[in-house]
Amino acid sequence: MALIDVVVFEIGGTLYALDIHLAREIVEMMPITPVPRAPPHIAGIINLRGEITNILNLNRILNPPEHENEETQKIIVLMPDASGGSNVGIIVDNVRSVIQVEEENIDSMDNSFSKEAFVKGIIKEKTEESGAAGKTDLIIWLDMNLILAGLNIENL
């Protein structure tokens, strides 16, 4: 039984995950400099320890319900290998945790649906609630490689 490590984060009140090996670091939200004539999914750029990093707004790509909480927003900086060598970060409303998921707790998606929705699968995570039998959270496991390929990220 294989375990998969993922970062769980929230956008628009919905839980999402991405493969841990794609994330370089998680940083607090900082001022983002807008880039003139940039597409709507590009929030702008930041100077992260001397490196210019392109910041993507996943809200504009995934179209979740509006539910931004600026107080808890974070930037997940991706590994340069994941983004064609570019420094890229994504804005999320909140980072929940890093978890290990057993493959049996992941439902695969139909190929036609997953390509349109950028979804690798649905993670079913049991949560322990005090005094209750617990419930299952559904976490949308994003295919960040597909998202980045669709954005032609190498040209940023």
Coordinates of N, CA, C and O in Angstrom, one line a residue:
M1 N 0.8 -1.2 0.0 CA 0.0 0.0 0.0 C 0.9 1.2 0.0 O 1.6 1.5 0.9
A2 N 0.8 2.0 -1.1 CA 1.7 3.2 -1.2 C 1.1 4.4 -0.5 O -0.2 4.6 -0.5
L3 N 2.0 5.2 0.0 CA 1.5 6.5 0.6 C 1.9 7.6 -0.3 O 3.0 7.6 -0.8
I4 N 1.1 8.6 -0.4 CA 1.4 9.8 -1.2 C 1.3 11.0 -0.3 O 0.4 11.2 0.5
D5 N 2.4 11.8 -0.3 CA 2.5 13.0 0.5 C 1.9 14.2 -0.3 O 2.3 14.5 -1.5
V6 N 1.0 15.0 0.3 CA 0.4 16.1 -0.4 C 0.3 17.3 0.6 O 0.3 17.1 1.8
V7 N 0.3 18.5 0.1 CA 0.0 19.7 0.8 C -1.5 20.0 0.6 O -2.0 20.1 -0.5
V8 N -2.2 20.2 1.7 CA -3.7 20.5 1.7 C -3.8 21.9 1.9 O -3.3 22.5 2.9
F9 N -4.6 22.6 1.0 CA -4.8 24.0 1.2 C -6.3 24.3 0.8 O -7.0 23.5 0.3
E10 N -6.7 25.6 1.1 CA -8.1 26.0 0.9 C -8.1 27.1 -0.1 O -7.3 28.0 0.0
I11 N -9.1 27.1 -1.0 CA -9.4 28.2 -1.9 C -10.9 28.2 -2.0 O -11.6 27.2 -2.3
G12 N -11.5 29.4 -1.7 CA -12.9 29.6 -1.8 C -13.7 28.6 -0.9 O -14.8 28.2 -1.3
G13 N -13.2 28.2 0.2 CA -13.9 27.3 1.1 C -13.8 25.8 0.7 O -14.4 25.0 1.4
T14 N -13.1 25.5 -0.3 CA -12.9 24.1 -0.8 C -11.5 23.7 -0.5 O -10.6 24.5 -0.6
L15 N -11.4 22.4 -0.1 CA -10.0 21.9 0.1 C -9.4 21.3 -1.2 O -10.1 20.6 -1.9
Y16 N -8.2 21.6 -1.4 CA -7.4 21.2 -2.5 C -6.1 20.6 -2.0 O -5.7 20.9 -0.9
A17 N -5.4 19.8 -2.9 CA -4.1 19.3 -2.5 C -3.2 19.3 -3.8 O -3.7 19.3 -4.9
L18 N -1.9 19.4 -3.5 CA -1.0 19.2 -4.6 C 0.2 18.3 -4.0 O 0.4 18.3 -2.8
D19 N 0.9 17.7 -4.9 CA 2.0 16.8 -4.5 C 3.0 17.6 -3.8 O 3.4 18.6 -4.2
I20 N 3.5 17.0 -2.7 CA 4.5 17.7 -1.8 C 5.8 18.0 -2.6 O 6.4 19.0 -2.4
H21 N 6.2 17.1 -3.5 CA 7.4 17.3 -4.2 C 7.4 18.5 -5.2 O 8.4 18.9 -5.6
L22 N 6.2 19.0 -5.4 CA 6.1 20.2 -6.3 C 6.3 21.5 -5.5 O 6.6 22.5 -6.1
A23 N 6.1 21.4 -4.2 CA 6.2 22.6 -3.3 C 7.6 22.8 -2.8 O 8.2 21.9 -2.2
R24 N 8.2 24.0 -3.0 CA 9.5 24.3 -2.5 C 9.4 24.9 -1.1 O 10.1 24.5 -0.2
E25 N 8.4 25.8 -0.9 CA 8.2 26.4 0.4 C 6.8 27.1 0.5 O 6.2 27.3 -0.6
I26 N 6.4 27.4 1.7 CA 5.2 28.1 1.9 C 5.6 29.4 2.6 O 6.3 29.4 3.6
V27 N 5.2 30.5 2.0 CA 5.5 31.8 2.6 C 4.3 32.6 3.0 O 3.2 32.4 2.3
E28 N 4.4 33.5 3.9 CA 3.3 34.4 4.3 C 3.0 35.3 3.1 O 3.9 35.7 2.3
M29 N 1.8 35.8 3.0 CA 1.4 36.7 1.9 C 2.2 38.0 2.1 O 2.5 38.4 3.2
M30 N 2.7 38.5 1.0 CA 3.5 39.8 0.9 C 2.9 40.6 -0.2 O 2.2 40.1 -1.1
P31 N 3.3 41.9 -0.2 CA 2.9 42.7 -1.3 C 3.3 42.2 -2.7 O 4.4 41.8 -2.9
I32 N 2.3 42.2 -3.6 CA 2.6 41.7 -5.0 C 2.6 42.8 -5.9 O 1.6 43.6 -5.9
T33 N 3.6 42.9 -6.8 CA 3.7 44.0 -7.8 C 2.9 43.6 -9.0 O 3.3 42.6 -9.6
P34 N 1.9 44.3 -9.4 CA 1.2 43.9 -10.6 C 2.1 44.1 -11.9 O 2.9 45.0 -11.9
V35 N 1.8 43.3 -12.9 CA 2.5 43.3 -14.1 C 1.6 43.9 -15.2 O 0.5 43.3 -15.4
P36 N 2.0 45.0 -15.8 CA 1.1 45.6 -16.9 C 0.7 44.6 -18.0 O 1.6 43.8 -18.4
R37 N -0.5 44.6 -18.4 CA -1.0 43.8 -19.5 C -0.9 42.3 -19.2 O -0.9 41.5 -20.2
A38 N -0.8 41.9 -18.0 CA -0.7 40.4 -17.7 C -2.0 39.8 -17.7 O -3.0 40.5 -17.5
P39 N -2.1 38.5 -18.1 CA -3.4 37.8 -18.1 C -4.0 37.8 -16.6 O -3.3 38.0 -15.7
P40 N -5.3 37.7 -16.5 CA -6.0 37.8 -15.2 C -5.5 36.8 -14.2 O -5.5 37.0 -13.0
H41 N -5.0 35.6 -14.6 CA -4.5 34.6 -13.7 C -3.1 34.9 -13.1 O -2.7 34.3 -12.2
I42 N -2.4 35.9 -13.6 CA -1.1 36.3 -13.1 C -1.4 37.5 -12.1 O -1.7 38.6 -12.6
A43 N -1.2 37.3 -10.8 CA -1.4 38.3 -9.8 C -0.3 39.4 -9.9 O -0.5 40.5 -9.6
G44 N 0.9 38.9 -10.3 CA 2.1 39.8 -10.4 C 3.3 39.1 -10.0 O 3.5 37.9 -10.2
I45 N 4.3 39.9 -9.5 CA 5.6 39.3 -9.1 C 5.9 39.8 -7.7 O 5.4 40.8 -7.2
I46 N 6.8 39.0 -7.0 CA 7.3 39.3 -5.7 C 8.9 39.2 -5.8 O 9.4 38.4 -6.7
N47 N 9.5 39.8 -4.9 CA 11.0 39.6 -4.7 C 11.1 38.7 -3.5 O 10.9 39.2 -2.4
L48 N 11.4 37.4 -3.7 CA 11.6 36.5 -2.6 C 13.0 36.2 -2.4 O 13.6 35.4 -3.2
R49 N 13.6 36.8 -1.4 CA 15.0 36.6 -1.1 C 15.9 36.9 -2.3 O 16.8 36.1 -2.6
G50 N 15.7 37.9 -3.1 CA 16.5 38.3 -4.2 C 16.1 37.6 -5.5 O 16.7 37.9 -6.5
E51 N 15.1 36.8 -5.5 CA 14.7 36.1 -6.7 C 13.3 36.6 -7.1 O 12.4 36.7 -6.3
I52 N 13.1 37.1 -8.4 CA 11.8 37.5 -8.9 C 11.0 36.2 -9.1 O 11.4 35.3 -9.7
T53 N 9.8 36.2 -8.4 CA 8.9 35.1 -8.5 C 7.6 35.5 -9.1 O 7.0 36.4 -8.6
N54 N 7.1 34.8 -10.1 CA 5.8 35.0 -10.7 C 4.7 34.5 -9.8 O 4.9 33.3 -9.3
I55 N 3.7 35.2 -9.5 CA 2.6 34.7 -8.6 C 1.3 34.5 -9.4 O 0.8 35.5 -10.1
L56 N 0.8 33.3 -9.4 CA -0.4 32.9 -10.0 C -1.6 33.0 -9.0 O -1.5 32.6 -7.9
N57 N -2.7 33.5 -9.5 CA -3.9 33.5 -8.7 C -4.8 32.3 -9.1 O -5.5 32.3 -10.1
L58 N -4.7 31.2 -8.3 CA -5.5 30.0 -8.6 C -7.0 30.3 -8.7 O -7.8 29.6 -9.3
N59 N -7.5 31.3 -7.9 CA -8.9 31.7 -8.0 C -9.3 31.9 -9.4 O -10.4 31.6 -9.8
R60 N -8.5 32.6 -10.2 CA -8.8 32.9 -11.5 C -8.8 31.7 -12.5 O -9.4 31.7 -13.5
I61 N -8.0 30.7 -12.1 CA -7.9 29.5 -12.9 C -9.0 28.5 -12.6 O -9.6 27.9 -13.5
L62 N -9.2 28.3 -11.3 CA -10.2 27.3 -10.9 C -11.6 27.7 -10.8 O -12.5 26.9 -10.7
N63 N -11.8 29.1 -10.7 CA -13.2 29.6 -10.5 C -14.0 29.1 -9.4 O -15.1 28.7 -9.5
P64 N -13.4 29.0 -8.1 CA -14.2 28.6 -7.0 C -15.1 29.7 -6.6 O -15.0 30.9 -7.0
P65 N -16.1 29.5 -5.7 CA -16.9 30.5 -5.1 C -16.0 31.6 -4.5 O -15.0 31.2 -3.9
E66 N -16.4 32.9 -4.6 CA -15.6 33.9 -3.9 C -15.7 33.7 -2.4 O -16.7 33.6 -1.8
H67 N -14.5 33.7 -1.8 CA -14.5 33.4 -0.4 C -13.1 33.7 0.2 O -12.6 33.1 1.1
E68 N -12.4 34.7 -0.4 CA -11.0 35.0 0.0 C -11.0 35.5 1.4 O -11.8 36.3 1.9
N69 N -10.0 35.0 2.2 CA -9.7 35.5 3.5 C -8.3 36.0 3.5 O -7.4 35.2 3.7
E70 N -8.1 37.3 3.3 CA -6.8 37.9 3.1 C -5.9 37.7 4.4 O -4.7 37.7 4.3
E71 N -6.5 37.5 5.5 CA -5.7 37.4 6.8 C -4.9 36.1 6.8 O -3.9 36.0 7.4
T72 N -5.4 35.1 6.2 CA -4.8 33.8 6.2 C -4.1 33.4 4.9 O -3.6 32.3 4.8
Q73 N -4.2 34.2 3.9 CA -3.6 33.9 2.6 C -2.1 33.6 2.7 O -1.4 34.2 3.4
K74 N -1.7 32.6 1.9 CA -0.3 32.2 1.8 C 0.1 32.1 0.3 O -0.8 32.1 -0.5
I75 N 1.4 32.0 0.1 CA 1.9 31.7 -1.2 C 2.7 30.4 -1.1 O 3.6 30.2 -0.3
I76 N 2.3 29.4 -2.0 CA 3.0 28.2 -2.1 C 4.0 28.3 -3.3 O 3.5 28.5 -4.4
V77 N 5.3 28.4 -3.0 CA 6.3 28.5 -4.0 C 6.6 27.1 -4.6 O 6.9 26.2 -3.8
L78 N 6.5 27.0 -5.9 CA 6.7 25.7 -6.5 C 8.2 25.5 -6.8 O 8.9 26.4 -7.0
M79 N 8.5 24.2 -6.9 CA 9.9 23.9 -7.3 C 10.1 24.3 -8.8 O 9.2 24.2 -9.6
P80 N 11.3 24.9 -9.1 CA 11.5 25.3 -10.5 C 11.3 24.2 -11.5 O 10.8 24.5 -12.6
D81 N 11.6 23.0 -11.2 CA 11.4 21.9 -12.1 C 9.9 21.7 -12.5 O 9.6 21.4 -13.6
A82 N 9.0 22.0 -11.6 CA 7.6 21.9 -11.8 C 7.1 22.9 -12.8 O 6.1 22.8 -13.4
S83 N 7.8 24.1 -12.8 CA 7.3 25.2 -13.6 C 8.2 25.5 -14.8 O 8.4 26.7 -15.1
G84 N 8.9 24.5 -15.3 CA 9.7 24.8 -16.5 C 10.9 25.6 -16.2 O 11.4 26.3 -17.1
G85 N 11.4 25.6 -15.0 CA 12.6 26.4 -14.6 C 12.3 27.8 -14.1 O 13.2 28.5 -13.6
S86 N 11.0 28.2 -14.2 CA 10.6 29.6 -13.7 C 10.4 29.5 -12.2 O 10.0 28.5 -11.7
N87 N 10.5 30.7 -11.6 CA 10.1 30.8 -10.2 C 8.6 31.2 -10.1 O 8.3 32.3 -10.6
V88 N 7.8 30.3 -9.6 CA 6.4 30.5 -9.6 C 5.8 30.2 -8.3 O 6.2 29.2 -7.6
G89 N 4.9 31.0 -7.8 CA 4.1 30.7 -6.6 C 2.7 30.8 -6.9 O 2.2 31.5 -7.8
I90 N 1.9 30.2 -6.0 CA 0.4 30.3 -6.2 C -0.2 30.8 -4.9 O 0.2 30.5 -3.8
I91 N -1.2 31.7 -5.0 CA -1.9 32.2 -3.9 C -3.0 31.2 -3.5 O -3.8 30.8 -4.3
V92 N -3.0 30.9 -2.2 CA -4.1 30.1 -1.6 C -4.7 30.8 -0.4 O -4.0 31.7 0.2
D93 N -5.9 30.5 -0.1 CA -6.6 31.2 1.0 C -6.0 30.8 2.4 O -5.9 31.6 3.3
N94 N -5.6 29.5 2.5 CA -5.0 29.0 3.7 C -4.3 27.7 3.5 O -4.8 26.9 2.6
V95 N -3.2 27.4 4.1 CA -2.6 26.1 4.1 C -3.1 25.3 5.3 O -2.9 25.8 6.4
R96 N -3.6 24.2 5.1 CA -4.2 23.4 6.2 C -3.1 22.5 6.8 O -2.9 22.5 8.0
S97 N -2.4 21.6 6.0 CA -1.5 20.7 6.5 C -0.8 19.9 5.4 O -1.1 20.1 4.2
V98 N 0.2 19.2 5.8 CA 0.8 18.2 4.9 C 0.4 16.8 5.4 O 0.6 16.5 6.6
I99 N -0.1 16.0 4.5 CA -0.6 14.7 5.0 C -0.1 13.6 4.1 O 0.3 13.9 3.0
Q100 N -0.1 12.4 4.6 CA 0.1 11.2 3.8 C -1.2 10.5 3.6 O -2.0 10.3 4.5
V101 N -1.4 10.2 2.3 CA -2.7 9.6 1.9 C -2.4 8.2 1.3 O -1.5 8.0 0.5
E102 N -3.2 7.2 1.8 CA -3.1 5.9 1.2 C -3.8 5.9 -0.1 O -4.8 6.5 -0.3
E103 N -3.2 5.2 -1.1 CA -3.8 5.1 -2.4 C -5.2 4.7 -2.4 O -6.0 5.1 -3.2
E104 N -5.6 3.8 -1.5 CA -7.0 3.3 -1.4 C -8.0 4.4 -1.0 O -9.2 4.2 -1.2
N105 N -7.5 5.5 -0.5 CA -8.3 6.6 -0.1 C -8.4 7.7 -1.2 O -8.8 8.8 -0.9
I106 N -8.0 7.3 -2.4 CA -8.0 8.3 -3.5 C -8.9 7.7 -4.6 O -8.7 6.6 -5.1
D107 N -9.9 8.4 -5.1 CA -10.7 8.0 -6.2 C -10.2 8.7 -7.4 O -10.1 9.9 -7.5
S108 N -9.9 7.9 -8.5 CA -9.4 8.5 -9.7 C -10.6 9.1 -10.5 O -11.7 8.8 -10.3
M109 N -10.2 10.1 -11.3 CA -11.2 10.8 -12.1 C -11.2 10.2 -13.5 O -10.2 9.8 -14.0
D110 N -12.3 10.3 -14.2 CA -12.4 10.0 -15.6 C -11.5 11.0 -16.4 O -11.4 12.2 -16.1
N111 N -10.7 10.4 -17.4 CA -9.7 11.2 -18.1 C -10.3 12.5 -18.7 O -9.7 13.6 -18.7
S112 N -11.5 12.4 -19.3 CA -12.0 13.6 -20.0 C -12.4 14.7 -19.0 O -12.2 15.9 -19.2
F113 N -12.9 14.3 -17.8 CA -13.2 15.2 -16.8 C -12.0 15.8 -16.1 O -11.9 17.0 -15.9
S114 N -11.0 15.0 -15.9 CA -9.8 15.4 -15.1 C -9.0 16.4 -15.9 O -8.4 17.3 -15.4
K115 N -8.9 16.3 -17.3 CA -8.2 17.2 -18.1 C -8.9 18.6 -18.1 O -8.2 19.6 -18.1
E116 N -10.2 18.6 -18.1 CA -10.9 19.9 -18.1 C -10.9 20.6 -16.8 O -10.8 21.8 -16.7
A117 N -10.9 19.8 -15.7 CA -11.0 20.3 -14.4 C -9.6 20.4 -13.7 O -9.6 20.8 -12.5
F118 N -8.6 19.9 -14.3 CA -7.2 19.8 -13.7 C -7.2 19.0 -12.4 O -6.5 19.3 -11.5
V119 N -8.0 17.9 -12.4 CA -8.1 17.1 -11.2 C -7.4 15.7 -11.4 O -7.7 15.0 -12.4
K120 N -6.5 15.3 -10.5 CA -5.9 14.0 -10.6 C -6.8 13.0 -9.9 O -6.8 11.8 -10.2
G121 N -7.5 13.4 -8.8 CA -8.3 12.5 -8.1 C -9.0 13.2 -6.9 O -8.7 14.4 -6.7
I122 N -9.8 12.5 -6.2 CA -10.5 13.0 -5.0 C -9.9 12.2 -3.8 O -10.0 11.0 -3.8
I123 N -9.4 12.9 -2.8 CA -8.9 12.3 -1.6 C -10.0 12.3 -0.6 O -10.6 13.3 -0.3
K124 N -10.2 11.1 0.0 CA -11.1 11.0 1.1 C -10.3 10.9 2.4 O -9.6 9.9 2.6
E125 N -10.5 12.0 3.2 CA -9.7 12.0 4.5 C -10.7 11.9 5.7 O -11.5 12.8 5.8
K126 N -10.5 10.9 6.5 CA -11.3 10.8 7.7 C -10.8 11.8 8.7 O -9.6 11.9 8.9
T127 N -11.7 12.5 9.3 CA -11.4 13.4 10.4 C -12.0 13.0 11.7 O -13.1 12.5 11.7
E128 N -11.2 13.2 12.7 CA -11.7 12.8 14.0 C -12.4 14.0 14.7 O -11.8 15.0 14.8
E129 N -13.6 13.9 15.0 CA -14.4 14.9 15.7 C -14.7 14.5 17.1 O -15.1 13.3 17.3
S130 N -14.6 15.3 18.0 CA -14.8 14.9 19.4 C -16.3 14.5 19.6 O -17.2 15.2 19.2
G131 N -16.4 13.3 20.2 CA -17.7 12.8 20.5 C -18.5 12.3 19.3 O -19.6 11.8 19.5
A132 N -17.9 12.4 18.1 CA -18.7 11.9 16.9 C -17.9 10.7 16.3 O -16.7 10.5 16.6
A133 N -18.5 10.0 15.4 CA -17.8 8.9 14.8 C -16.8 9.4 13.7 O -16.1 8.6 13.2
G134 N -16.8 10.7 13.5 CA -15.9 11.3 12.5 C -16.6 11.5 11.2 O -17.7 11.0 11.0
K135 N -16.0 12.3 10.3 CA -16.6 12.5 9.0 C -15.5 12.4 8.0 O -14.3 12.3 8.3
T136 N -15.9 12.4 6.7 CA -14.9 12.3 5.7 C -14.9 13.6 4.9 O -15.9 14.1 4.4
D137 N -13.7 14.2 4.8 CA -13.5 15.4 4.0 C -13.1 15.0 2.6 O -12.3 14.0 2.5
L138 N -13.6 15.7 1.6 CA -13.2 15.4 0.2 C -12.3 16.5 -0.2 O -12.6 17.7 0.0
I139 N -11.1 16.1 -0.6 CA -10.1 17.0 -1.0 C -9.8 16.8 -2.5 O -9.5 15.7 -2.9
I140 N -9.8 17.9 -3.3 CA -9.6 17.8 -4.7 C -8.1 17.9 -4.9 O -7.4 18.8 -4.6
W141 N -7.6 16.8 -5.5 CA -6.1 16.6 -5.7 C -5.9 17.2 -7.1 O -6.2 16.6 -8.1
L142 N -5.2 18.4 -7.1 CA -5.0 19.1 -8.4 C -3.8 18.5 -9.2 O -2.8 18.1 -8.6
D143 N -3.9 18.5 -10.5 CA -2.8 18.2 -11.3 C -2.1 19.5 -11.7 O -2.4 20.1 -12.7
M144 N -1.2 19.9 -10.9 CA -0.5 21.2 -11.1 C 0.3 21.2 -12.4 O 0.5 22.2 -13.0
N145 N 0.9 20.0 -12.8 CA 1.6 19.9 -14.0 C 0.7 20.3 -15.2 O 1.1 21.0 -16.1
L146 N -0.5 19.8 -15.2 CA -1.5 20.1 -16.2 C -1.9 21.6 -16.2 O -2.0 22.2 -17.3
I147 N -2.1 22.1 -15.0 CA -2.4 23.5 -14.9 C -1.3 24.4 -15.5 O -1.6 25.3 -16.3
L148 N -0.1 24.1 -15.1 CA 1.0 24.9 -15.5 C 1.3 24.7 -17.0 O 1.6 25.7 -17.7
A149 N 1.1 23.5 -17.5 CA 1.3 23.3 -19.0 C 0.2 24.1 -19.8 O 0.5 24.6 -20.8
G150 N -1.0 24.1 -19.3 CA -2.1 24.9 -19.9 C -1.8 26.4 -20.0 O -2.3 27.1 -20.8
L151 N -1.1 26.8 -19.0 CA -0.8 28.3 -18.9 C 0.5 28.7 -19.7 O 0.8 29.8 -19.8
N152 N 1.1 27.6 -20.2 CA 2.4 27.9 -21.0 C 3.4 28.6 -20.1 O 3.9 29.7 -20.5
I153 N 3.6 28.1 -18.9 CA 4.3 28.8 -17.8 C 5.8 29.1 -18.2 O 6.4 30.1 -17.7
E154 N 6.4 28.4 -19.2 CA 7.7 28.6 -19.5 C 7.9 30.0 -20.1 O 9.0 30.6 -20.1
N155 N 6.8 30.6 -20.6 CA 6.9 31.9 -21.3 C 6.7 33.1 -20.3 O 6.6 34.2 -20.7
L156 N 6.6 32.8 -19.0 CA 6.5 33.9 -18.0 C 7.7 34.7 -17.9 O 8.8 34.2 -18.0

